[in-house]
Amino acid sequence: MMHAPTIMSTAATNAQAATTIGWLLWLLLIILALALIFGVWAMRQARTLTTPDFVTAQVDRDRREVNAWAEAGRRARPDQFDEGDGADEEPPSDDDEGPGDLGRKSPRNPPPDAPGSPPRGQA
């Protein structure tokens, strides 16, 4: 008489385990299906984002946005921006030492070997 409850509980445990495994298999199947759907979607997105038409459109959008910000800045402070026509600029003089004179030595800074320059090692 003692063996009957043990056999019944083993059968119940096996049935419960089979049900649990069944649910886990269904869950795994759902996860795999979602992964497949997401993978296909991601691949299509990647292909769309790298097409030349999309890249060109993105560059055009970025350029329009930058131009809009620049125009807003020009309208906010028009005295700070030059239109590039050169009408309000003075011609550069020879005695200016600015970015255009980087390759030229001025008389105030003679090359080290020029006459009148201090000997090397003395400043």
PDB file of C-alpha atoms in Angstrom:
ATOM      1  CA  MET A   1       0.000   0.000   0.000  1.00  0.00           C
ATOM      2  CA  MET A   2       2.842   2.329   0.513  1.00  0.00           C
ATOM      3  CA  HIS A   3       3.972   2.063  -3.082  1.00  0.00           C
ATOM      4  CA  ALA A   4       0.849   3.529  -4.647  1.00  0.00           C
ATOM      5  CA  PRO A   5       1.300   7.085  -3.402  1.00  0.00           C
ATOM      6  CA  THR A   6       4.942   7.069  -4.507  1.00  0.00           C
ATOM      7  CA  ILE A   7       4.016   5.942  -8.010  1.00  0.00           C
ATOM      8  CA  MET A   8       1.297   8.577  -8.204  1.00  0.00           C
ATOM      9  CA  SER A   9       3.583  11.361  -7.008  1.00  0.00           C
ATOM     10  CA  THR A  10       6.254  10.328  -9.522  1.00  0.00           C
ATOM     11  CA  ALA A  11       3.705  10.417 -12.317  1.00  0.00           C
ATOM     12  CA  ALA A  12       2.492  13.797 -11.172  1.00  0.00           C
ATOM     13  CA  THR A  13       6.056  15.090 -11.028  1.00  0.00           C
ATOM     14  CA  ASN A  14       6.761  13.807 -14.533  1.00  0.00           C
ATOM     15  CA  ALA A  15       3.598  15.434 -15.848  1.00  0.00           C
ATOM     16  CA  GLN A  16       4.478  18.695 -14.169  1.00  0.00           C
ATOM     17  CA  ALA A  17       8.023  18.554 -15.553  1.00  0.00           C
ATOM     18  CA  ALA A  18       6.710  17.828 -19.038  1.00  0.00           C
ATOM     19  CA  THR A  19       4.332  20.776 -18.792  1.00  0.00           C
ATOM     20  CA  THR A  20       7.145  23.047 -17.598  1.00  0.00           C
ATOM     21  CA  ILE A  21       9.434  21.896 -20.398  1.00  0.00           C
ATOM     22  CA  GLY A  22       6.609  22.478 -22.872  1.00  0.00           C
ATOM     23  CA  TRP A  23       6.119  26.028 -21.667  1.00  0.00           C
ATOM     24  CA  LEU A  24       9.857  26.672 -21.775  1.00  0.00           C
ATOM     25  CA  LEU A  25      10.016  25.386 -25.348  1.00  0.00           C
ATOM     26  CA  TRP A  26       7.156  27.689 -26.359  1.00  0.00           C
ATOM     27  CA  LEU A  27       8.905  30.598 -24.661  1.00  0.00           C
ATOM     28  CA  LEU A  28      12.137  29.756 -26.477  1.00  0.00           C
ATOM     29  CA  LEU A  29      10.263  29.601 -29.776  1.00  0.00           C
ATOM     30  CA  ILE A  30       8.722  33.025 -29.154  1.00  0.00           C
ATOM     31  CA  ILE A  31      12.106  34.526 -28.234  1.00  0.00           C
ATOM     32  CA  LEU A  32      13.703  33.106 -31.371  1.00  0.00           C
ATOM     33  CA  ALA A  33      10.873  34.433 -33.530  1.00  0.00           C
ATOM     34  CA  LEU A  34      11.255  37.900 -32.022  1.00  0.00           C
ATOM     35  CA  ALA A  35      15.017  37.758 -32.519  1.00  0.00           C
ATOM     36  CA  LEU A  36      14.521  36.824 -36.164  1.00  0.00           C
ATOM     37  CA  ILE A  37      12.029  39.638 -36.701  1.00  0.00           C
ATOM     38  CA  PHE A  38      14.311  42.151 -34.998  1.00  0.00           C
ATOM     39  CA  GLY A  39      17.322  40.898 -36.972  1.00  0.00           C
ATOM     40  CA  VAL A  40      15.550  41.304 -40.292  1.00  0.00           C
ATOM     41  CA  TRP A  41      14.376  44.772 -39.283  1.00  0.00           C
ATOM     42  CA  ALA A  42      17.906  45.789 -38.181  1.00  0.00           C
ATOM     43  CA  MET A  43      19.449  44.555 -41.427  1.00  0.00           C
ATOM     44  CA  ARG A  44      16.940  46.528 -43.468  1.00  0.00           C
ATOM     45  CA  GLN A  45      17.640  49.617 -41.401  1.00  0.00           C
ATOM     46  CA  ALA A  46      21.379  49.206 -41.870  1.00  0.00           C
ATOM     47  CA  ARG A  47      20.970  48.828 -45.611  1.00  0.00           C
ATOM     48  CA  THR A  48      18.681  51.874 -45.739  1.00  0.00           C
ATOM     49  CA  LEU A  49      21.030  54.039 -43.683  1.00  0.00           C
ATOM     50  CA  THR A  50      24.011  53.366 -45.938  1.00  0.00           C
ATOM     51  CA  THR A  51      22.409  53.912 -49.335  1.00  0.00           C
ATOM     52  CA  PRO A  52      23.855  56.864 -51.262  1.00  0.00           C
ATOM     53  CA  ASP A  53      20.447  58.552 -51.509  1.00  0.00           C
ATOM     54  CA  PHE A  54      19.984  58.478 -47.747  1.00  0.00           C
ATOM     55  CA  VAL A  55      23.513  59.753 -47.070  1.00  0.00           C
ATOM     56  CA  THR A  56      23.106  62.576 -49.590  1.00  0.00           C
ATOM     57  CA  ALA A  57      19.770  63.552 -48.061  1.00  0.00           C
ATOM     58  CA  GLN A  58      21.323  63.539 -44.571  1.00  0.00           C
ATOM     59  CA  VAL A  59      24.205  65.763 -45.716  1.00  0.00           C
ATOM     60  CA  ASP A  60      21.735  68.156 -47.332  1.00  0.00           C
ATOM     61  CA  ARG A  61      19.669  68.302 -44.125  1.00  0.00           C
ATOM     62  CA  ASP A  62      22.794  68.956 -42.056  1.00  0.00           C
ATOM     63  CA  ARG A  63      23.928  71.686 -44.442  1.00  0.00           C
ATOM     64  CA  ARG A  64      20.511  73.394 -44.297  1.00  0.00           C
ATOM     65  CA  GLU A  65      20.562  73.238 -40.499  1.00  0.00           C
ATOM     66  CA  VAL A  66      24.049  74.740 -40.281  1.00  0.00           C
ATOM     67  CA  ASN A  67      23.090  77.495 -42.735  1.00  0.00           C
ATOM     68  CA  ALA A  68      19.968  78.255 -40.702  1.00  0.00           C
ATOM     69  CA  TRP A  69      22.015  78.580 -37.496  1.00  0.00           C
ATOM     70  CA  ALA A  70      24.567  80.783 -39.252  1.00  0.00           C
ATOM     71  CA  GLU A  71      21.844  83.020 -40.663  1.00  0.00           C
ATOM     72  CA  ALA A  72      20.266  83.322 -37.215  1.00  0.00           C
ATOM     73  CA  GLY A  73      23.641  84.362 -35.829  1.00  0.00           C
ATOM     74  CA  ARG A  74      24.131  86.920 -38.588  1.00  0.00           C
ATOM     75  CA  ARG A  75      20.704  88.410 -37.901  1.00  0.00           C
ATOM     76  CA  ALA A  76      21.420  88.550 -34.172  1.00  0.00           C
ATOM     77  CA  ARG A  77      24.739  90.404 -34.551  1.00  0.00           C
ATOM     78  CA  PRO A  78      25.213  91.706 -38.088  1.00  0.00           C
ATOM     79  CA  ASP A  79      28.223  93.831 -37.122  1.00  0.00           C
ATOM     80  CA  GLN A  80      30.208  90.701 -36.251  1.00  0.00           C
ATOM     81  CA  PHE A  81      29.929  89.028 -39.648  1.00  0.00           C
ATOM     82  CA  ASP A  82      31.559  89.927 -42.920  1.00  0.00           C
ATOM     83  CA  GLU A  83      29.734  89.009 -46.089  1.00  0.00           C
ATOM     84  CA  GLY A  84      33.014  88.310 -47.866  1.00  0.00           C
ATOM     85  CA  ASP A  85      32.716  90.966 -50.574  1.00  0.00           C
ATOM     86  CA  GLY A  86      35.762  92.858 -49.311  1.00  0.00           C
ATOM     87  CA  ALA A  87      34.058  96.260 -49.564  1.00  0.00           C
ATOM     88  CA  ASP A  88      34.612  97.171 -45.932  1.00  0.00           C
ATOM     89  CA  GLU A  89      38.163  95.859 -45.650  1.00  0.00           C
ATOM     90  CA  GLU A  90      41.340  97.881 -45.833  1.00  0.00           C
ATOM     91  CA  PRO A  91      44.154  96.596 -48.010  1.00  0.00           C
ATOM     92  CA  PRO A  92      46.917  94.999 -45.954  1.00  0.00           C
ATOM     93  CA  SER A  93      49.934  97.169 -45.312  1.00  0.00           C
ATOM     94  CA  ASP A  94      53.519  95.984 -45.497  1.00  0.00           C
ATOM     95  CA  ASP A  95      54.292  96.777 -41.874  1.00  0.00           C
ATOM     96  CA  ASP A  96      51.533  94.563 -40.482  1.00  0.00           C
ATOM     97  CA  GLU A  97      52.659  91.353 -38.899  1.00  0.00           C
ATOM     98  CA  GLY A  98      49.629  89.164 -39.174  1.00  0.00           C
ATOM     99  CA  PRO A  99      48.779  85.717 -40.451  1.00  0.00           C
ATOM    100  CA  GLY A 100      49.858  86.688 -43.986  1.00  0.00           C
ATOM    101  CA  ASP A 101      53.395  87.559 -42.854  1.00  0.00           C
ATOM    102  CA  LEU A 102      54.336  84.237 -41.308  1.00  0.00           C
ATOM    103  CA  GLY A 103      56.968  83.380 -43.905  1.00  0.00           C
ATOM    104  CA  ARG A 104      58.585  86.845 -43.998  1.00  0.00           C
ATOM    105  CA  LYS A 105      61.125  88.056 -41.490  1.00  0.00           C
ATOM    106  CA  SER A 106      60.740  91.631 -40.326  1.00  0.00           C
ATOM    107  CA  PRO A 107      63.722  93.915 -39.669  1.00  0.00           C
ATOM    108  CA  ARG A 108      62.905  93.749 -35.967  1.00  0.00           C
ATOM    109  CA  ASN A 109      63.512  89.992 -36.025  1.00  0.00           C
ATOM    110  CA  PRO A 110      66.420  89.400 -38.386  1.00  0.00           C
ATOM    111  CA  PRO A 111      67.435  85.838 -39.149  1.00  0.00           C
ATOM    112  CA  PRO A 112      70.206  84.602 -36.851  1.00  0.00           C
ATOM    113  CA  ASP A 113      72.888  84.786 -39.559  1.00  0.00           C
ATOM    114  CA  ALA A 114      72.014  88.288 -40.816  1.00  0.00           C
ATOM    115  CA  PRO A 115      74.334  91.221 -40.219  1.00  0.00           C
ATOM    116  CA  GLY A 116      73.423  93.097 -37.102  1.00  0.00           C
ATOM    117  CA  SER A 117      71.897  90.120 -35.340  1.00  0.00           C
ATOM    118  CA  PRO A 118      73.364  89.117 -31.998  1.00  0.00           C
ATOM    119  CA  PRO A 119      75.768  86.180 -32.073  1.00  0.00           C
ATOM    120  CA  ARG A 120      74.314  82.779 -31.317  1.00  0.00           C
ATOM    121  CA  GLY A 121      73.856  82.065 -27.654  1.00  0.00           C
ATOM    122  CA  GLN A 122      73.388  85.744 -26.789  1.00  0.00           C
ATOM    123  CA  ALA A 123      70.035  87.437 -26.789  1.00  0.00           C
TER     124      ALA A 123
END
